[in-house]
PDB file of C-alpha atoms in Angstrom:
ATOM      1  CA  MET A1228     -17.119  14.385   8.465  1.00 38.00           C
ATOM      2  CA  ILE A1229     -17.556  10.024   8.687  1.00 46.00           C
ATOM      3  CA  VAL A1230     -19.077   8.282   6.062  1.00 59.00           C
ATOM      4  CA  HIS A1231     -20.663   5.538   7.032  1.00 76.00           C
ATOM      5  CA  ASP A1232     -18.146   2.472   4.983  1.00 92.00           C
ATOM      6  CA  ILE A1233     -14.927   4.948   5.828  1.00 96.00           C
ATOM      7  CA  TRP A1234     -12.851   4.570   8.912  1.00 98.00           C
ATOM      8  CA  ASN A1235      -9.566   7.457   7.904  1.00 98.00           C
ATOM      9  CA  PRO A1236      -7.739   7.040  11.095  1.00 98.00           C
ATOM     10  CA  TRP A1237      -5.059   9.460   9.618  1.00 98.00           C
ATOM     11  CA  HIS A1238      -5.372  11.979   6.996  1.00 98.00           C
ATOM     12  CA  GLY A1239      -2.760  12.994   4.292  1.00 98.00           C
ATOM     13  CA  CYS A1240       0.324  11.287   2.077  1.00 98.00           C
ATOM     14  CA  VAL A1241       3.459  10.937   0.581  1.00 98.00           C
ATOM     15  CA  LYS A1242       2.869  10.486  -3.676  1.00 98.00           C
ATOM     16  CA  CYS A1243       4.209   7.042  -4.211  1.00 98.00           C
ATOM     17  CA  SER A1244       3.851   6.118  -8.539  1.00 98.00           C
ATOM     18  CA  GLU A1245       1.003   6.569 -11.231  1.00 98.00           C
ATOM     19  CA  GLY A1246      -1.943   6.710  -9.662  1.00 97.00           C
ATOM     20  CA  CYS A1247      -1.016   9.055  -7.485  1.00 98.00           C
ATOM     21  CA  GLN A1248      -0.510  11.973 -10.018  1.00 97.00           C
ATOM     22  CA  ASN A1249      -3.842  13.229 -10.317  1.00 97.00           C
ATOM     23  CA  CYS A1250      -5.055  12.101  -6.204  1.00 97.00           C
ATOM     24  CA  TYR A1251      -8.233  12.525  -5.507  1.00 96.00           C
ATOM     25  CA  MET A1252      -8.001  13.196  -1.965  1.00 97.00           C
ATOM     26  CA  TYR A1253      -5.102  16.004  -2.806  1.00 97.00           C
ATOM     27  CA  PHE A1254      -7.722  17.800  -5.265  1.00 96.00           C
ATOM     28  CA  LEU A1255      -9.749  17.883  -2.455  1.00 96.00           C
ATOM     29  CA  ASP A1256      -8.326  18.900   0.489  1.00 97.00           C
ATOM     30  CA  ARG A1257      -6.661  21.752  -2.485  1.00 97.00           C
ATOM     31  CA  MET A1258     -10.917  22.912  -3.208  1.00 96.00           C
ATOM     32  CA  ARG A1259     -11.049  23.388   0.794  1.00 97.00           C
ATOM     33  CA  GLY A1260      -7.573  25.221   1.132  1.00 98.00           C
ATOM     34  CA  GLN A1261      -5.305  22.930   2.725  1.00 97.00           C
ATOM     35  CA  ASN A1262      -2.265  20.666   1.187  1.00 98.00           C
ATOM     36  CA  GLY A1263      -2.727  16.348   0.557  1.00 98.00           C
ATOM     37  CA  ALA A1264       0.412  15.919   1.813  1.00 98.00           C
ATOM     38  CA  ASP A1265      -0.196  17.127   5.510  1.00 98.00           C
ATOM     39  CA  ILE A1266      -0.462  14.316   7.290  1.00 98.00           C
ATOM     40  CA  TYR A1267      -2.524  14.234  10.680  1.00 98.00           C
ATOM     41  CA  ARG A1268      -3.806  11.128  12.993  1.00 98.00           C
ATOM     42  CA  THR A1269      -7.618  12.022  12.714  1.00 98.00           C
ATOM     43  CA  LYS A1270      -9.314  13.241  16.065  1.00 95.00           C
ATOM     44  CA  ASN A1271     -12.899  11.948  16.064  1.00 90.00           C
ATOM     45  CA  GLY A1272     -11.670   9.674  13.168  1.00 95.00           C
ATOM     46  CA  PHE A1273      -9.609   7.439  15.216  1.00 98.00           C
ATOM     47  CA  SER A1274     -11.580   5.164  17.314  1.00 98.00           C
ATOM     48  CA  TYR A1275     -14.386   4.948  15.126  1.00 98.00           C
ATOM     49  CA  PRO A1276     -14.506   0.842  14.383  1.00 98.00           C
ATOM     50  CA  LEU A1277     -14.995   1.625  18.527  1.00 98.00           C
ATOM     51  CA  GLN A1278     -17.957   4.191  18.090  1.00 97.00           C
ATOM     52  CA  ARG A1279     -21.509   3.118  19.826  1.00 96.00           C
ATOM     53  CA  GLU A1280     -24.934   4.578  19.697  1.00 95.00           C
ATOM     54  CA  ARG A1281     -26.979   5.843  22.343  1.00 95.00           C
ATOM     55  CA  SER A1282     -28.340   2.528  22.735  1.00 95.00           C
ATOM     56  CA  GLY A1283     -25.153   0.986  23.306  1.00 95.00           C
ATOM     57  CA  GLY A1284     -24.492  -0.831  20.129  1.00 95.00           C
ATOM     58  CA  TYR A1285     -21.841  -0.494  17.514  1.00 96.00           C
ATOM     59  CA  LYS A1286     -21.957   2.407  14.931  1.00 95.00           C
ATOM     60  CA  VAL A1287     -20.428   0.024  13.019  1.00 96.00           C
ATOM     61  CA  ARG A1288     -22.537  -3.405  12.708  1.00 95.00           C
ATOM     62  CA  SER A1289     -21.189  -7.240  13.118  1.00 97.00           C
ATOM     63  CA  GLY A1290     -20.750  -7.730   9.754  1.00 96.00           C
ATOM     64  CA  GLU A1291     -19.898  -4.461   8.284  1.00 96.00           C
ATOM     65  CA  MET A1292     -16.915  -3.935   5.808  1.00 96.00           C
ATOM     66  CA  LEU A1293     -15.021  -0.806   6.547  1.00 97.00           C
ATOM     67  CA  ARG A1294     -12.538   0.975   3.937  1.00 97.00           C
ATOM     68  CA  VAL A1295      -9.095   2.041   5.185  1.00 98.00           C
ATOM     69  CA  CYS A1296      -7.127   5.350   5.025  1.00 98.00           C
ATOM     70  CA  MET A1297      -8.651   5.998   1.584  1.00 97.00           C
ATOM     71  CA  THR A1298      -7.681   9.685   2.220  1.00 98.00           C
ATOM     72  CA  SER A1299      -3.976   8.244   3.151  1.00 98.00           C
ATOM     73  CA  ASP A1300      -2.715   4.551   2.906  1.00 98.00           C
ATOM     74  CA  PHE A1301      -2.668   2.411   5.355  1.00 98.00           C
ATOM     75  CA  PHE A1302       1.097   1.494   5.628  1.00 98.00           C
ATOM     76  CA  LEU A1303       2.624   5.259   4.732  1.00 98.00           C
ATOM     77  CA  GLU A1304       5.826   5.403   6.674  1.00 98.00           C
ATOM     78  CA  GLN A1305       4.607   8.656   8.454  1.00 98.00           C
ATOM     79  CA  ALA A1306       1.981   6.446  10.176  1.00 98.00           C
ATOM     80  CA  ASP A1307       4.054   4.152  12.082  1.00 98.00           C
ATOM     81  CA  PRO A1308       3.676   5.596  15.909  1.00 98.00           C
ATOM     82  CA  TRP A1309      -0.255   5.213  14.885  1.00 98.00           C
ATOM     83  CA  ARG A1310      -0.504   1.715  13.170  1.00 98.00           C
ATOM     84  CA  ALA A1311       0.116  -0.401  16.170  1.00 98.00           C
ATOM     85  CA  GLU A1312      -3.365   1.015  17.863  1.00 98.00           C
ATOM     86  CA  ALA A1313      -4.768   0.890  14.705  1.00 98.00           C
ATOM     87  CA  TRP A1314      -4.623  -2.823  14.084  1.00 98.00           C
ATOM     88  CA  GLU A1315      -5.596  -3.234  17.948  1.00 98.00           C
ATOM     89  CA  ILE A1316      -9.000  -2.039  17.452  1.00 98.00           C
ATOM     90  CA  MET A1317      -9.442  -4.284  13.901  1.00 98.00           C
ATOM     91  CA  ARG A1318      -8.223  -7.018  16.891  1.00 98.00           C
ATOM     92  CA  GLN A1319     -11.079  -6.064  19.022  1.00 98.00           C
ATOM     93  CA  ARG A1320     -13.320  -5.474  15.930  1.00 98.00           C
ATOM     94  CA  SER A1321     -13.013  -9.221  14.554  1.00 98.00           C
ATOM     95  CA  ASP A1322     -17.226  -8.885  13.999  1.00 98.00           C
ATOM     96  CA  VAL A1323     -16.210  -6.714  11.238  1.00 98.00           C
ATOM     97  CA  LYS A1324     -14.677  -6.738   7.470  1.00 98.00           C
ATOM     98  CA  PHE A1325     -11.927  -4.508   7.225  1.00 98.00           C
ATOM     99  CA  PHE A1326     -10.901  -3.612   3.465  1.00 98.00           C
ATOM    100  CA  LEU A1327      -7.102  -2.457   3.232  1.00 98.00           C
ATOM    101  CA  LEU A1328      -5.278  -1.028   0.417  1.00 98.00           C
ATOM    102  CA  THR A1329      -1.972   0.014  -0.628  1.00 98.00           C
ATOM    103  CA  LYS A1330       0.865   0.769  -2.810  1.00 98.00           C
ATOM    104  CA  ARG A1331       3.424   0.171  -0.629  1.00 98.00           C
ATOM    105  CA  PRO A1332       3.131  -3.820  -0.712  1.00 98.00           C
ATOM    106  CA  GLN A1333       7.149  -3.855  -0.014  1.00 98.00           C
ATOM    107  CA  ARG A1334       6.514  -1.989   3.491  1.00 98.00           C
ATOM    108  CA  VAL A1335       3.736  -4.617   4.802  1.00 98.00           C
ATOM    109  CA  ARG A1336       5.134  -7.236   6.044  1.00 98.00           C
ATOM    110  CA  ALA A1337       7.334  -5.504   8.642  1.00 98.00           C
ATOM    111  CA  CYS A1338       4.862  -3.373   9.788  1.00 98.00           C
ATOM    112  CA  LEU A1339       1.788  -6.668  10.624  1.00 98.00           C
ATOM    113  CA  PRO A1340       1.206  -6.614  14.730  1.00 98.00           C
ATOM    114  CA  GLU A1341       3.032  -9.511  16.794  1.00 94.00           C
ATOM    115  CA  GLY A1342       1.056 -13.013  16.651  1.00 93.00           C
ATOM    116  CA  TRP A1343      -0.598 -12.541  13.266  1.00 97.00           C
ATOM    117  CA  GLY A1344       0.257 -15.541  11.944  1.00 96.00           C
ATOM    118  CA  ASP A1345      -1.451 -16.482   8.573  1.00 96.00           C
ATOM    119  CA  GLY A1346      -3.604 -13.572   9.102  1.00 97.00           C
ATOM    120  CA  TRP A1347      -6.488 -12.801   9.923  1.00 98.00           C
ATOM    121  CA  GLU A1348      -9.943 -13.639   9.414  1.00 97.00           C
ATOM    122  CA  ASN A1349     -11.190 -10.122   9.010  1.00 98.00           C
ATOM    123  CA  ILE A1350      -9.119  -8.619   6.972  1.00 98.00           C
ATOM    124  CA  PHE A1351      -9.238  -8.008   3.262  1.00 98.00           C
ATOM    125  CA  PHE A1352      -5.579  -6.819   2.083  1.00 98.00           C
ATOM    126  CA  ASN A1353      -5.524  -5.525  -1.413  1.00 98.00           C
ATOM    127  CA  VAL A1354      -2.972  -3.852  -3.724  1.00 98.00           C
ATOM    128  CA  THR A1355      -3.507  -1.040  -6.396  1.00 98.00           C
ATOM    129  CA  CYS A1356      -2.809  -2.049  -9.857  1.00 98.00           C
ATOM    130  CA  GLU A1357      -2.748   1.104 -12.392  1.00 98.00           C
ATOM    131  CA  ASN A1358      -1.276  -0.239 -14.961  1.00 98.00           C
ATOM    132  CA  GLN A1359       0.600  -2.792 -15.919  1.00 98.00           C
ATOM    133  CA  ARG A1360       3.888  -1.197 -14.862  1.00 98.00           C
ATOM    134  CA  ARG A1361       2.864  -1.476 -11.020  1.00 98.00           C
ATOM    135  CA  ALA A1362       0.576  -4.785 -11.520  1.00 98.00           C
ATOM    136  CA  ASP A1363       3.824  -6.714 -11.965  1.00 98.00           C
ATOM    137  CA  GLU A1364       5.498  -5.054  -8.955  1.00 98.00           C
ATOM    138  CA  ARG A1365       3.053  -5.768  -6.839  1.00 98.00           C
ATOM    139  CA  MET A1366       0.975  -8.900  -7.700  1.00 98.00           C
ATOM    140  CA  PRO A1367       4.290 -10.887  -6.485  1.00 98.00           C
ATOM    141  CA  LEU A1368       4.373  -9.558  -3.304  1.00 98.00           C
ATOM    142  CA  LEU A1369       0.611  -9.427  -2.422  1.00 98.00           C
ATOM    143  CA  LEU A1370       0.928 -13.279  -3.470  1.00 98.00           C
ATOM    144  CA  ASP A1371       4.115 -14.118  -0.887  1.00 98.00           C
ATOM    145  CA  LEU A1372       1.926 -12.001   2.082  1.00 98.00           C
ATOM    146  CA  PRO A1373      -0.141 -14.016   4.547  1.00 98.00           C
ATOM    147  CA  PHE A1374      -2.894 -12.821   4.652  1.00 98.00           C
ATOM    148  CA  LYS A1375      -6.825 -15.146   4.215  1.00 98.00           C
ATOM    149  CA  HIS A1376      -8.362 -12.577   1.901  1.00 98.00           C
ATOM    150  CA  LYS A1377      -6.104 -10.866  -1.398  1.00 98.00           C
ATOM    151  CA  GLY A1378      -7.737  -8.456  -3.344  1.00 98.00           C
ATOM    152  CA  VAL A1379      -6.630  -6.408  -6.764  1.00 98.00           C
ATOM    153  CA  MET A1380      -7.904  -2.348  -7.265  1.00 98.00           C
ATOM    154  CA  CYS A1381      -7.271  -0.876 -10.342  1.00 98.00           C
ATOM    155  CA  ALA A1382      -7.586   2.345 -10.485  1.00 98.00           C
ATOM    156  CA  PRO A1383      -7.377   5.258 -11.680  1.00 98.00           C
ATOM    157  CA  TYR A1384      -7.383   2.971 -14.366  1.00 98.00           C
ATOM    158  CA  ILE A1385      -5.587   4.375 -16.330  1.00 98.00           C
ATOM    159  CA  GLY A1386      -3.897   1.490 -19.293  1.00 98.00           C
ATOM    160  CA  ARG A1387      -4.593  -2.071 -19.872  1.00 98.00           C
ATOM    161  CA  VAL A1388      -3.631  -4.874 -16.893  1.00 98.00           C
ATOM    162  CA  SER A1389      -3.700  -8.183 -17.762  1.00 98.00           C
ATOM    163  CA  LEU A1390      -3.515 -10.373 -14.582  1.00 98.00           C
ATOM    164  CA  LYS A1391      -4.215 -13.847 -15.596  1.00 98.00           C
ATOM    165  CA  LYS A1392      -1.237 -15.221 -14.331  1.00 98.00           C
ATOM    166  CA  TYR A1393      -1.996 -14.130 -10.707  1.00 98.00           C
ATOM    167  CA  LEU A1394      -5.718 -15.183 -10.837  1.00 98.00           C
ATOM    168  CA  SER A1395      -4.579 -18.633 -11.536  1.00 98.00           C
ATOM    169  CA  SER A1396      -2.769 -18.505  -7.878  1.00 98.00           C
ATOM    170  CA  GLY A1397      -6.286 -18.741  -6.544  1.00 98.00           C
ATOM    171  CA  GLN A1398      -5.505 -16.133  -3.986  1.00 98.00           C
ATOM    172  CA  ILE A1399      -7.304 -12.964  -5.401  1.00 98.00           C
ATOM    173  CA  GLU A1400     -10.922 -12.967  -4.619  1.00 98.00           C
ATOM    174  CA  GLN A1401     -12.032  -9.681  -5.740  1.00 98.00           C
ATOM    175  CA  VAL A1402     -10.912  -7.244  -8.458  1.00 98.00           C
ATOM    176  CA  LEU A1403     -12.212  -3.724  -8.458  1.00 98.00           C
ATOM    177  CA  CYS A1404     -11.737  -1.458 -11.747  1.00 98.00           C
ATOM    178  CA  GLY A1405     -12.751   2.173 -11.935  1.00 98.00           C
ATOM    179  CA  GLY A1406     -11.403   4.882 -13.919  1.00 98.00           C
ATOM    180  CA  GLU A1407     -10.001   8.491 -12.880  1.00 98.00           C
ATOM    181  CA  ASN A1408     -11.126  12.038 -11.606  1.00 95.00           C
ATOM    182  CA  TYR A1409     -10.970  15.740 -10.952  1.00 91.00           C
ATOM    183  CA  ASP A1410      -7.558  17.331 -11.613  1.00 84.00           C
ATOM    184  CA  GLY A1411      -6.837  16.368 -15.115  1.00 93.00           C
ATOM    185  CA  ALA A1412      -8.174  12.932 -15.370  1.00 97.00           C
ATOM    186  CA  ARG A1413      -6.363  10.584 -17.384  1.00 98.00           C
ATOM    187  CA  PRO A1414      -9.083   8.058 -20.282  1.00 98.00           C
ATOM    188  CA  CYS A1415     -10.024   4.677 -19.418  1.00 98.00           C
ATOM    189  CA  ASP A1416     -11.004   2.780 -22.089  1.00 98.00           C
ATOM    190  CA  PHE A1417     -12.997   0.321 -21.731  1.00 98.00           C
ATOM    191  CA  ASP A1418     -11.361  -2.262 -24.320  1.00 98.00           C
ATOM    192  CA  TRP A1419      -9.402  -2.231 -21.440  1.00 98.00           C
ATOM    193  CA  VAL A1420     -12.181  -3.489 -18.929  1.00 98.00           C
ATOM    194  CA  LYS A1421     -13.420  -5.923 -20.599  1.00 98.00           C
ATOM    195  CA  SER A1422     -10.690  -7.584 -21.358  1.00 98.00           C
ATOM    196  CA  LEU A1423      -9.769  -7.303 -17.202  1.00 98.00           C
ATOM    197  CA  ARG A1424     -13.477  -8.862 -16.650  1.00 98.00           C
ATOM    198  CA  GLU A1425     -12.859 -12.092 -18.946  1.00 98.00           C
ATOM    199  CA  GLU A1426      -9.486 -12.334 -17.368  1.00 98.00           C
ATOM    200  CA  CYS A1427     -11.531 -12.697 -13.798  1.00 98.00           C
ATOM    201  CA  VAL A1428     -14.387 -14.369 -15.678  1.00 98.00           C
ATOM    202  CA  GLN A1429     -12.482 -17.451 -16.306  1.00 98.00           C
ATOM    203  CA  ALA A1430     -10.597 -17.517 -13.103  1.00 98.00           C
ATOM    204  CA  ASN A1431     -14.277 -17.172 -11.555  1.00 98.00           C
ATOM    205  CA  VAL A1432     -12.870 -14.335  -9.361  1.00 98.00           C
ATOM    206  CA  THR A1433     -15.003 -11.754  -8.530  1.00 98.00           C
ATOM    207  CA  PHE A1434     -15.540  -8.368 -11.176  1.00 98.00           C
ATOM    208  CA  CYS A1435     -17.069  -5.175 -10.089  1.00 98.00           C
ATOM    209  CA  PHE A1436     -16.772  -1.888 -12.604  1.00 98.00           C
ATOM    210  CA  ILE A1437     -17.231   0.690 -10.212  1.00 97.00           C
ATOM    211  CA  GLU A1438     -17.191   3.748 -11.973  1.00 98.00           C
ATOM    212  CA  THR A1439     -15.791   5.232 -15.627  1.00 98.00           C
ATOM    213  CA  GLY A1440     -13.933   8.768 -14.372  1.00 98.00           C
ATOM    214  CA  THR A1441     -14.593  11.193 -16.039  1.00 98.00           C
ATOM    215  CA  VAL A1442     -13.100  11.333 -19.847  1.00 98.00           C
ATOM    216  CA  PHE A1443     -13.940   7.655 -20.955  1.00 98.00           C
ATOM    217  CA  VAL A1444     -13.347   6.215 -23.879  1.00 98.00           C
ATOM    218  CA  LYS A1445     -15.667   3.159 -25.121  1.00 98.00           C
ATOM    219  CA  ASP A1446     -15.984   2.569 -29.366  1.00 97.00           C
ATOM    220  CA  GLY A1447     -12.861   4.463 -30.503  1.00 97.00           C
ATOM    221  CA  LYS A1448     -15.318   7.779 -28.553  1.00 98.00           C
ATOM    222  CA  ARG A1449     -14.403   9.846 -26.236  1.00 98.00           C
ATOM    223  CA  TYR A1450     -16.985  11.012 -23.270  1.00 97.00           C
ATOM    224  CA  HIS A1451     -16.446  13.408 -20.611  1.00 97.00           C
ATOM    225  CA  LEU A1452     -18.028  12.299 -17.680  1.00 97.00           C
ATOM    226  CA  PRO A1453     -17.959  14.771 -15.109  1.00 94.00           C
ATOM    227  CA  ASP A1454     -20.449  13.543 -12.645  1.00 95.00           C
ATOM    228  CA  LYS A1455     -19.467  11.295 -10.359  1.00 94.00           C
ATOM    229  CA  ALA A1456     -23.464   9.874 -10.127  1.00 94.00           C
ATOM    230  CA  LEU A1457     -23.582   9.366 -13.617  1.00 97.00           C
ATOM    231  CA  GLN A1458     -20.149   7.582 -13.984  1.00 97.00           C
ATOM    232  CA  SER A1459     -21.819   4.973 -11.322  1.00 96.00           C
ATOM    233  CA  ARG A1460     -24.709   4.405 -13.497  1.00 97.00           C
ATOM    234  CA  MET A1461     -23.058   3.898 -16.773  1.00 97.00           C
ATOM    235  CA  ALA A1462     -20.470   1.905 -14.662  1.00 97.00           C
ATOM    236  CA  HIS A1463     -23.285  -0.679 -13.722  1.00 96.00           C
ATOM    237  CA  LYS A1464     -25.712  -0.092 -17.561  1.00 97.00           C
ATOM    238  CA  SER A1465     -22.224  -1.796 -18.505  1.00 97.00           C
ATOM    239  CA  GLY A1466     -22.756  -5.323 -17.236  1.00 97.00           C
ATOM    240  CA  MET A1467     -19.678  -5.488 -16.464  1.00 98.00           C
ATOM    241  CA  ASN A1468     -19.535  -7.014 -13.180  1.00 97.00           C
ATOM    242  CA  TYR A1469     -19.275 -10.108 -12.246  1.00 98.00           C
ATOM    243  CA  ALA A1470     -20.024 -12.188  -8.799  1.00 97.00           C
ATOM    244  CA  GLY A1471     -17.782 -15.706  -8.851  1.00 98.00           C
ATOM    245  CA  LYS A1472     -16.840 -17.301  -6.055  1.00 97.00           C
ATOM    246  CA  PRO A1473     -17.799 -15.901  -2.831  1.00 95.00           C
ATOM    247  CA  MET A1474     -16.019 -14.370   0.201  1.00 95.00           C
ATOM    248  CA  ARG A1475     -16.852 -15.740   3.293  1.00 95.00           C
ATOM    249  CA  PHE A1476     -15.085 -14.545   5.901  1.00 96.00           C
ATOM    250  CA  LYS A1477     -15.173 -16.274   9.787  1.00 97.00           C
ATOM    251  CA  LEU A1478     -16.408 -13.379  11.963  1.00 98.00           C
ATOM    252  CA  THR A1479     -16.099 -14.235  15.347  1.00 98.00           C
ATOM    253  CA  ASP A1480     -17.212 -12.344  18.909  1.00 96.00           C
ATOM    254  CA  GLY A1481     -15.363 -10.791  21.751  1.00 92.00           C
ATOM    255  CA  LEU A1482     -14.869 -14.272  22.936  1.00 94.00           C
ATOM    256  CA  GLY A1483     -13.848 -15.916  19.713  1.00 95.00           C
ATOM    257  CA  CYS A1484     -16.875 -17.783  18.736  1.00 97.00           C
ATOM    258  CA  GLU A1485     -17.424 -17.681  14.623  1.00 97.00           C
ATOM    259  CA  ILE A1486     -21.172 -14.983  14.771  1.00 97.00           C
ATOM    260  CA  PRO A1487     -24.066 -17.098  12.819  1.00 96.00           C
ATOM    261  CA  GLU A1488     -24.308 -15.638   8.986  1.00 93.00           C
ATOM    262  CA  ASN A1489     -28.282 -14.849  10.310  1.00 94.00           C
ATOM    263  CA  GLU A1490     -26.274 -12.272  13.693  1.00 95.00           C
ATOM    264  CA  LEU A1491     -24.462 -10.543  11.255  1.00 95.00           C
ATOM    265  CA  HIS A1492     -25.673  -6.573   8.925  1.00 91.00           C
ATOM    266  CA  VAL A1493     -28.114  -7.526   6.028  1.00 87.00           C
ATOM    267  CA  PRO A1494     -27.063  -4.699   3.416  1.00 83.00           C
ATOM    268  CA  TYR A1495     -30.275  -2.549   2.933  1.00 82.00           C
ATOM    269  CA  TYR A1496     -30.129  -1.170  -1.059  1.00 81.00           C
ATOM    270  CA  GLY A1497     -32.360   1.239  -1.711  1.00 84.00           C
ATOM    271  CA  GLU A1498     -33.549   3.357  -4.876  1.00 83.00           C
ATOM    272  CA  ASN A1499     -29.970   5.014  -6.322  1.00 82.00           C
ATOM    273  CA  CYS A1500     -28.691   1.864  -5.175  1.00 86.00           C
ATOM    274  CA  GLN A1501     -30.285  -0.097  -7.602  1.00 88.00           C
ATOM    275  CA  THR A1502     -28.407   1.149 -10.658  1.00 89.00           C
ATOM    276  CA  CYS A1503     -24.533   1.911  -8.434  1.00 91.00           C
ATOM    277  CA  GLY A1504     -21.537   0.289 -10.038  1.00 90.00           C
ATOM    278  CA  SER A1505     -20.302  -0.111  -6.299  1.00 89.00           C
ATOM    279  CA  ARG A1506     -23.271  -2.309  -5.189  1.00 85.00           C
ATOM    280  CA  LEU A1507     -21.389  -5.153  -5.529  1.00 82.00           C
ATOM    281  CA  THR A1508     -19.121  -4.263  -3.028  1.00 83.00           C
ATOM    282  CA  CYS A1509     -20.910  -2.304  -0.383  1.00 80.00           C
ATOM    283  CA  ASN A1510     -22.575  -2.928   2.530  1.00 77.00           C
ATOM    284  CA  GLY A1511     -25.571  -0.688   1.205  1.00 77.00           C
ATOM    285  CA  CYS A1512     -27.731   2.510   2.169  1.00 78.00           C
ATOM    286  CA  SER A1513     -27.019   3.578   5.154  1.00 70.00           C
ATOM    287  CA  ARG A1514     -30.134   5.420   5.589  1.00 71.00           C
ATOM    288  CA  CYS A1515     -28.649   8.499   6.133  1.00 64.00           C
ATOM    289  CA  GLY A1516     -31.092  10.552   3.682  1.00 64.00           C
ATOM    290  CA  LYS A1517     -27.819  12.168   1.816  1.00 57.00           C
ATOM    291  CA  CYS A1518     -28.136  10.195  -1.611  1.00 56.00           C
ATOM    292  CA  GLY A1519     -27.588  14.191  -3.536  1.00 50.00           C
ATOM    293  CA  ALA A1520     -24.058  14.398  -2.086  1.00 45.00           C
ATOM    294  CA  MET A1521     -20.398  13.292  -3.568  1.00 39.00           C
ATOM    295  CA  ARG A1522     -20.015  10.255  -2.094  1.00 42.00           C
ATOM    296  CA  ASN A1523     -16.117  10.657  -2.614  1.00 43.00           C
ATOM    297  CA  ASP A1524     -15.914  14.035  -0.916  1.00 41.00           C
ATOM    298  CA  PHE A1525     -14.216  13.268   2.006  1.00 36.00           C
ATOM    299  CA  GLY A1526     -13.907  15.724   4.611  1.00 36.00           C
ATOM    300  CA  ARG A1527     -11.411  15.942   7.118  1.00 34.00           C
ATOM    301  CA  GLU A1528     -11.916  14.826  11.075  1.00 36.00           C
TER     302      GLU A1528
END
């Protein structure tokens, strides 16, 4: 299954930190009788950004953002044989934004393609900071790497995180935050969310609280919220989302000419989008008619 705004060129991962303990990919694979530690290149999914509709146009439109390797890690060592081809696809689709997220920033510099320079305009590079230990380990690496667009994912948010000293660099454009889900979910405390949000507001950095997680603590009271749609609605209802300084990606066509804003994808937001915690950071509704389906239940490809 290919999800509208997700590109999984490979599947499977190796756990490497506290945030991996209750990995949703491992849980969902286990529900299907599969093993999340089995790492393989996807078949139909690998070429997704280059796939076309019957009309001849690309399935992924100019200006859309694809979240890459949501069931793996783009900088996973076992994926080294496939990464050059994935970079080439991203180079070809210079009209599309690619959201890269990793827990392995120490591997990134050695994995960049030739001719990278100070980065490509269509790549949005993010590191996971699930707690303060990992923030202090990964953020200096993030700030030192050559990317034009940088962000942070505090998910699963399993401990209070302060990013104030890193946000002051002016390099961070967005911070995403969300609780943990599925088997053994650890609590996410609303006080941590509010504190992180305040730091982002002070730095004028976009902050998005995407979901509460299964176990949510607010005003000392513990809530159990197993339904992900409800988690997203509660995150939206909290009023935590903040639109900071706009991100501007200079997307180009095949000739290297910048594409005018009025020719790029304009998100459509349906009824369910109005109360979605992720609205601030997504491509909008794909009008697939499957709003009742679990958004993060990614299948094998």
